[in-house]
Amino acid sequence: MILNFHYIGLVTLVASDVFCRAMDFIMDHVSRKVGITVGLHTFTDIDYADDVTLFIDTQDKYPIALSAMDEEASKFGLHVSWSKTKIQNLGCGSTPSPVVVNGNTVEPVQDFTYLHPNEQ
């Protein structure tokens, strides 16, 4: 699942540091609710700048993870960009069904290109 955030005015190094600390706090709280296990290792998320990928092992955890992400981010004035948020099955099985979280529908995708040249 790919989650993206909008943030405004984080231009200076100090503000960037504050944003990184906020993201660390958010991911620390959200990662307790998500994760996949491969052998002896558990993987919860990948984040780069203001983009986050959460690893979730069952579809019933999608709404829980998305709600937690939205709730934790809102504490810092950040908001999930629901139109850019997608669900993708990277394992075996069928494409997941759409998920509704706080009145927002999160659509599944079969392919995802990060920073597509036509995206803004």
PDB file of C-alpha atoms in Angstrom:
ATOM      1  CA  MET A   1       0.000   0.000   0.000  1.00  0.00           C
ATOM      2  CA  ILE A   2       1.379   3.371  -0.946  1.00  0.00           C
ATOM      3  CA  LEU A   3       0.553   6.414   1.183  1.00  0.00           C
ATOM      4  CA  ASN A   4       1.474   9.974   0.247  1.00  0.00           C
ATOM      5  CA  PHE A   5       1.265  13.158   2.265  1.00  0.00           C
ATOM      6  CA  HIS A   6       0.890  16.826   1.415  1.00  0.00           C
ATOM      7  CA  TYR A   7       2.923  19.237   3.472  1.00  0.00           C
ATOM      8  CA  ILE A   8       3.364  22.968   3.158  1.00  0.00           C
ATOM      9  CA  GLY A   9       6.332  25.248   3.685  1.00  0.00           C
ATOM     10  CA  LEU A  10       9.027  22.801   4.748  1.00  0.00           C
ATOM     11  CA  VAL A  11      11.818  24.697   3.061  1.00  0.00           C
ATOM     12  CA  THR A  12      14.567  25.223   5.593  1.00  0.00           C
ATOM     13  CA  LEU A  13      16.885  22.616   7.033  1.00  0.00           C
ATOM     14  CA  VAL A  14      15.365  23.104  10.479  1.00  0.00           C
ATOM     15  CA  ALA A  15      11.844  22.574   9.143  1.00  0.00           C
ATOM     16  CA  SER A  16      13.088  19.534   7.226  1.00  0.00           C
ATOM     17  CA  ASP A  17      14.497  18.102  10.442  1.00  0.00           C
ATOM     18  CA  VAL A  18      11.184  18.725  12.205  1.00  0.00           C
ATOM     19  CA  PHE A  19       9.351  16.963   9.359  1.00  0.00           C
ATOM     20  CA  CYS A  20      11.695  13.953   9.604  1.00  0.00           C
ATOM     21  CA  ARG A  21      11.152  13.764  13.347  1.00  0.00           C
ATOM     22  CA  ALA A  22       7.393  13.946  12.823  1.00  0.00           C
ATOM     23  CA  MET A  23       7.564  11.148  10.231  1.00  0.00           C
ATOM     24  CA  ASP A  24       9.655   9.042  12.630  1.00  0.00           C
ATOM     25  CA  PHE A  25       7.005   9.510  15.324  1.00  0.00           C
ATOM     26  CA  ILE A  26       4.178   8.668  12.915  1.00  0.00           C
ATOM     27  CA  MET A  27       5.908   5.569  11.553  1.00  0.00           C
ATOM     28  CA  ASP A  28       6.868   4.394  15.052  1.00  0.00           C
ATOM     29  CA  HIS A  29       3.202   4.389  16.052  1.00  0.00           C
ATOM     30  CA  VAL A  30       1.815   3.001  12.777  1.00  0.00           C
ATOM     31  CA  SER A  31       4.449   0.275  12.367  1.00  0.00           C
ATOM     32  CA  ARG A  32       3.154  -1.409  15.530  1.00  0.00           C
ATOM     33  CA  LYS A  33      -0.025  -2.267  13.585  1.00  0.00           C
ATOM     34  CA  VAL A  34       1.497  -3.506  10.315  1.00  0.00           C
ATOM     35  CA  GLY A  35       4.181  -5.800   9.007  1.00  0.00           C
ATOM     36  CA  ILE A  36       5.049  -8.927   7.082  1.00  0.00           C
ATOM     37  CA  THR A  37       7.359 -11.651   8.298  1.00  0.00           C
ATOM     38  CA  VAL A  38       9.973 -13.223   6.054  1.00  0.00           C
ATOM     39  CA  GLY A  39      11.913 -15.892   7.898  1.00  0.00           C
ATOM     40  CA  LEU A  40      13.060 -14.363  11.163  1.00  0.00           C
ATOM     41  CA  HIS A  41      12.655 -10.758   9.990  1.00  0.00           C
ATOM     42  CA  THR A  42       9.617  -8.468  10.105  1.00  0.00           C
ATOM     43  CA  PHE A  43       9.294  -5.633   7.603  1.00  0.00           C
ATOM     44  CA  THR A  44       6.835  -2.839   8.387  1.00  0.00           C
ATOM     45  CA  ASP A  45       7.414   0.083   6.066  1.00  0.00           C
ATOM     46  CA  ILE A  46       9.591   2.006   3.661  1.00  0.00           C
ATOM     47  CA  ASP A  47       9.512   5.781   3.718  1.00  0.00           C
ATOM     48  CA  TYR A  48      11.251   8.299   1.535  1.00  0.00           C
ATOM     49  CA  ALA A  49      10.661  12.012   2.063  1.00  0.00           C
ATOM     50  CA  ASP A  50       6.866  12.327   2.279  1.00  0.00           C
ATOM     51  CA  ASP A  51       6.020   8.975   0.654  1.00  0.00           C
ATOM     52  CA  VAL A  52       5.371   5.841   2.668  1.00  0.00           C
ATOM     53  CA  THR A  53       4.836   2.195   1.801  1.00  0.00           C
ATOM     54  CA  LEU A  54       3.299  -0.002   4.481  1.00  0.00           C
ATOM     55  CA  PHE A  55       3.632  -3.784   4.351  1.00  0.00           C
ATOM     56  CA  ILE A  56       0.444  -5.511   5.492  1.00  0.00           C
ATOM     57  CA  ASP A  57      -0.060  -9.256   5.594  1.00  0.00           C
ATOM     58  CA  THR A  58      -3.885  -9.505   5.453  1.00  0.00           C
ATOM     59  CA  GLN A  59      -6.587  -7.431   3.780  1.00  0.00           C
ATOM     60  CA  ASP A  60      -8.537  -7.023   7.014  1.00  0.00           C
ATOM     61  CA  LYS A  61      -5.668  -4.861   8.347  1.00  0.00           C
ATOM     62  CA  TYR A  62      -5.872  -2.328   5.478  1.00  0.00           C
ATOM     63  CA  PRO A  63      -8.489  -0.082   7.143  1.00  0.00           C
ATOM     64  CA  ILE A  64      -6.694  -0.309  10.509  1.00  0.00           C
ATOM     65  CA  ALA A  65      -3.351   0.730   9.001  1.00  0.00           C
ATOM     66  CA  LEU A  66      -4.824   3.497   6.858  1.00  0.00           C
ATOM     67  CA  SER A  67      -6.826   4.922   9.768  1.00  0.00           C
ATOM     68  CA  ALA A  68      -3.772   4.816  12.029  1.00  0.00           C
ATOM     69  CA  MET A  69      -1.672   6.593   9.403  1.00  0.00           C
ATOM     70  CA  ASP A  70      -4.300   9.308   8.964  1.00  0.00           C
ATOM     71  CA  GLU A  71      -4.788   9.724  12.723  1.00  0.00           C
ATOM     72  CA  GLU A  72      -1.073   9.911  13.578  1.00  0.00           C
ATOM     73  CA  ALA A  73      -0.285  12.267  10.673  1.00  0.00           C
ATOM     74  CA  SER A  74      -3.112  14.625  11.610  1.00  0.00           C
ATOM     75  CA  LYS A  75      -1.405  15.256  14.968  1.00  0.00           C
ATOM     76  CA  PHE A  76       1.224  17.176  12.974  1.00  0.00           C
ATOM     77  CA  GLY A  77      -1.144  18.856  10.527  1.00  0.00           C
ATOM     78  CA  LEU A  78      -0.296  16.318   7.804  1.00  0.00           C
ATOM     79  CA  HIS A  79      -2.981  14.609   5.770  1.00  0.00           C
ATOM     80  CA  VAL A  80      -3.082  11.491   3.641  1.00  0.00           C
ATOM     81  CA  SER A  81      -3.479  12.289  -0.040  1.00  0.00           C
ATOM     82  CA  TRP A  82      -6.345   9.857  -0.569  1.00  0.00           C
ATOM     83  CA  SER A  83      -6.392  10.317  -4.350  1.00  0.00           C
ATOM     84  CA  LYS A  84      -2.749   9.168  -4.532  1.00  0.00           C
ATOM     85  CA  THR A  85      -3.063   6.398  -1.943  1.00  0.00           C
ATOM     86  CA  LYS A  86      -3.245   2.940  -3.529  1.00  0.00           C
ATOM     87  CA  ILE A  87      -3.299  -0.714  -2.490  1.00  0.00           C
ATOM     88  CA  GLN A  88      -1.129  -3.207  -4.348  1.00  0.00           C
ATOM     89  CA  ASN A  89      -0.811  -6.950  -3.812  1.00  0.00           C
ATOM     90  CA  LEU A  90       2.844  -7.872  -4.208  1.00  0.00           C
ATOM     91  CA  GLY A  91       2.361 -11.517  -3.252  1.00  0.00           C
ATOM     92  CA  CYS A  92       0.229 -14.282  -4.554  1.00  0.00           C
ATOM     93  CA  GLY A  93      -3.516 -13.957  -4.787  1.00  0.00           C
ATOM     94  CA  SER A  94      -5.983 -11.708  -6.478  1.00  0.00           C
ATOM     95  CA  THR A  95      -6.092  -7.936  -6.602  1.00  0.00           C
ATOM     96  CA  PRO A  96      -7.542  -6.647  -3.316  1.00  0.00           C
ATOM     97  CA  SER A  97     -10.917  -4.955  -3.161  1.00  0.00           C
ATOM     98  CA  PRO A  98     -11.200  -1.186  -2.691  1.00  0.00           C
ATOM     99  CA  VAL A  99     -11.129  -0.039   0.940  1.00  0.00           C
ATOM    100  CA  VAL A 100     -13.145   2.834   2.416  1.00  0.00           C
ATOM    101  CA  VAL A 101     -11.446   4.731   5.251  1.00  0.00           C
ATOM    102  CA  ASN A 102     -13.059   7.763   6.868  1.00  0.00           C
ATOM    103  CA  GLY A 103     -15.271   8.206   3.799  1.00  0.00           C
ATOM    104  CA  ASN A 104     -12.336   7.951   1.357  1.00  0.00           C
ATOM    105  CA  THR A 105     -12.085   5.090  -1.124  1.00  0.00           C
ATOM    106  CA  VAL A 106      -8.618   3.639  -1.642  1.00  0.00           C
ATOM    107  CA  GLU A 107      -8.409   1.834  -4.966  1.00  0.00           C
ATOM    108  CA  PRO A 108      -6.269  -1.207  -5.724  1.00  0.00           C
ATOM    109  CA  VAL A 109      -3.706  -1.135  -8.546  1.00  0.00           C
ATOM    110  CA  GLN A 110      -1.832  -3.876 -10.369  1.00  0.00           C
ATOM    111  CA  ASP A 111       1.153  -1.678 -11.267  1.00  0.00           C
ATOM    112  CA  PHE A 112       2.696   1.337  -9.589  1.00  0.00           C
ATOM    113  CA  THR A 113       5.348   3.670 -10.976  1.00  0.00           C
ATOM    114  CA  TYR A 114       6.987   5.950  -8.417  1.00  0.00           C
ATOM    115  CA  LEU A 115       7.468   9.518  -9.653  1.00  0.00           C
ATOM    116  CA  HIS A 116       5.864   8.886 -13.018  1.00  0.00           C
ATOM    117  CA  PRO A 117       6.810  11.704 -15.421  1.00  0.00           C
ATOM    118  CA  ASN A 118       3.146  12.553 -16.022  1.00  0.00           C
ATOM    119  CA  GLU A 119       2.302  12.805 -12.311  1.00  0.00           C
ATOM    120  CA  GLN A 120       2.305  16.136 -10.520  1.00  0.00           C
TER     121      GLN A 120
END
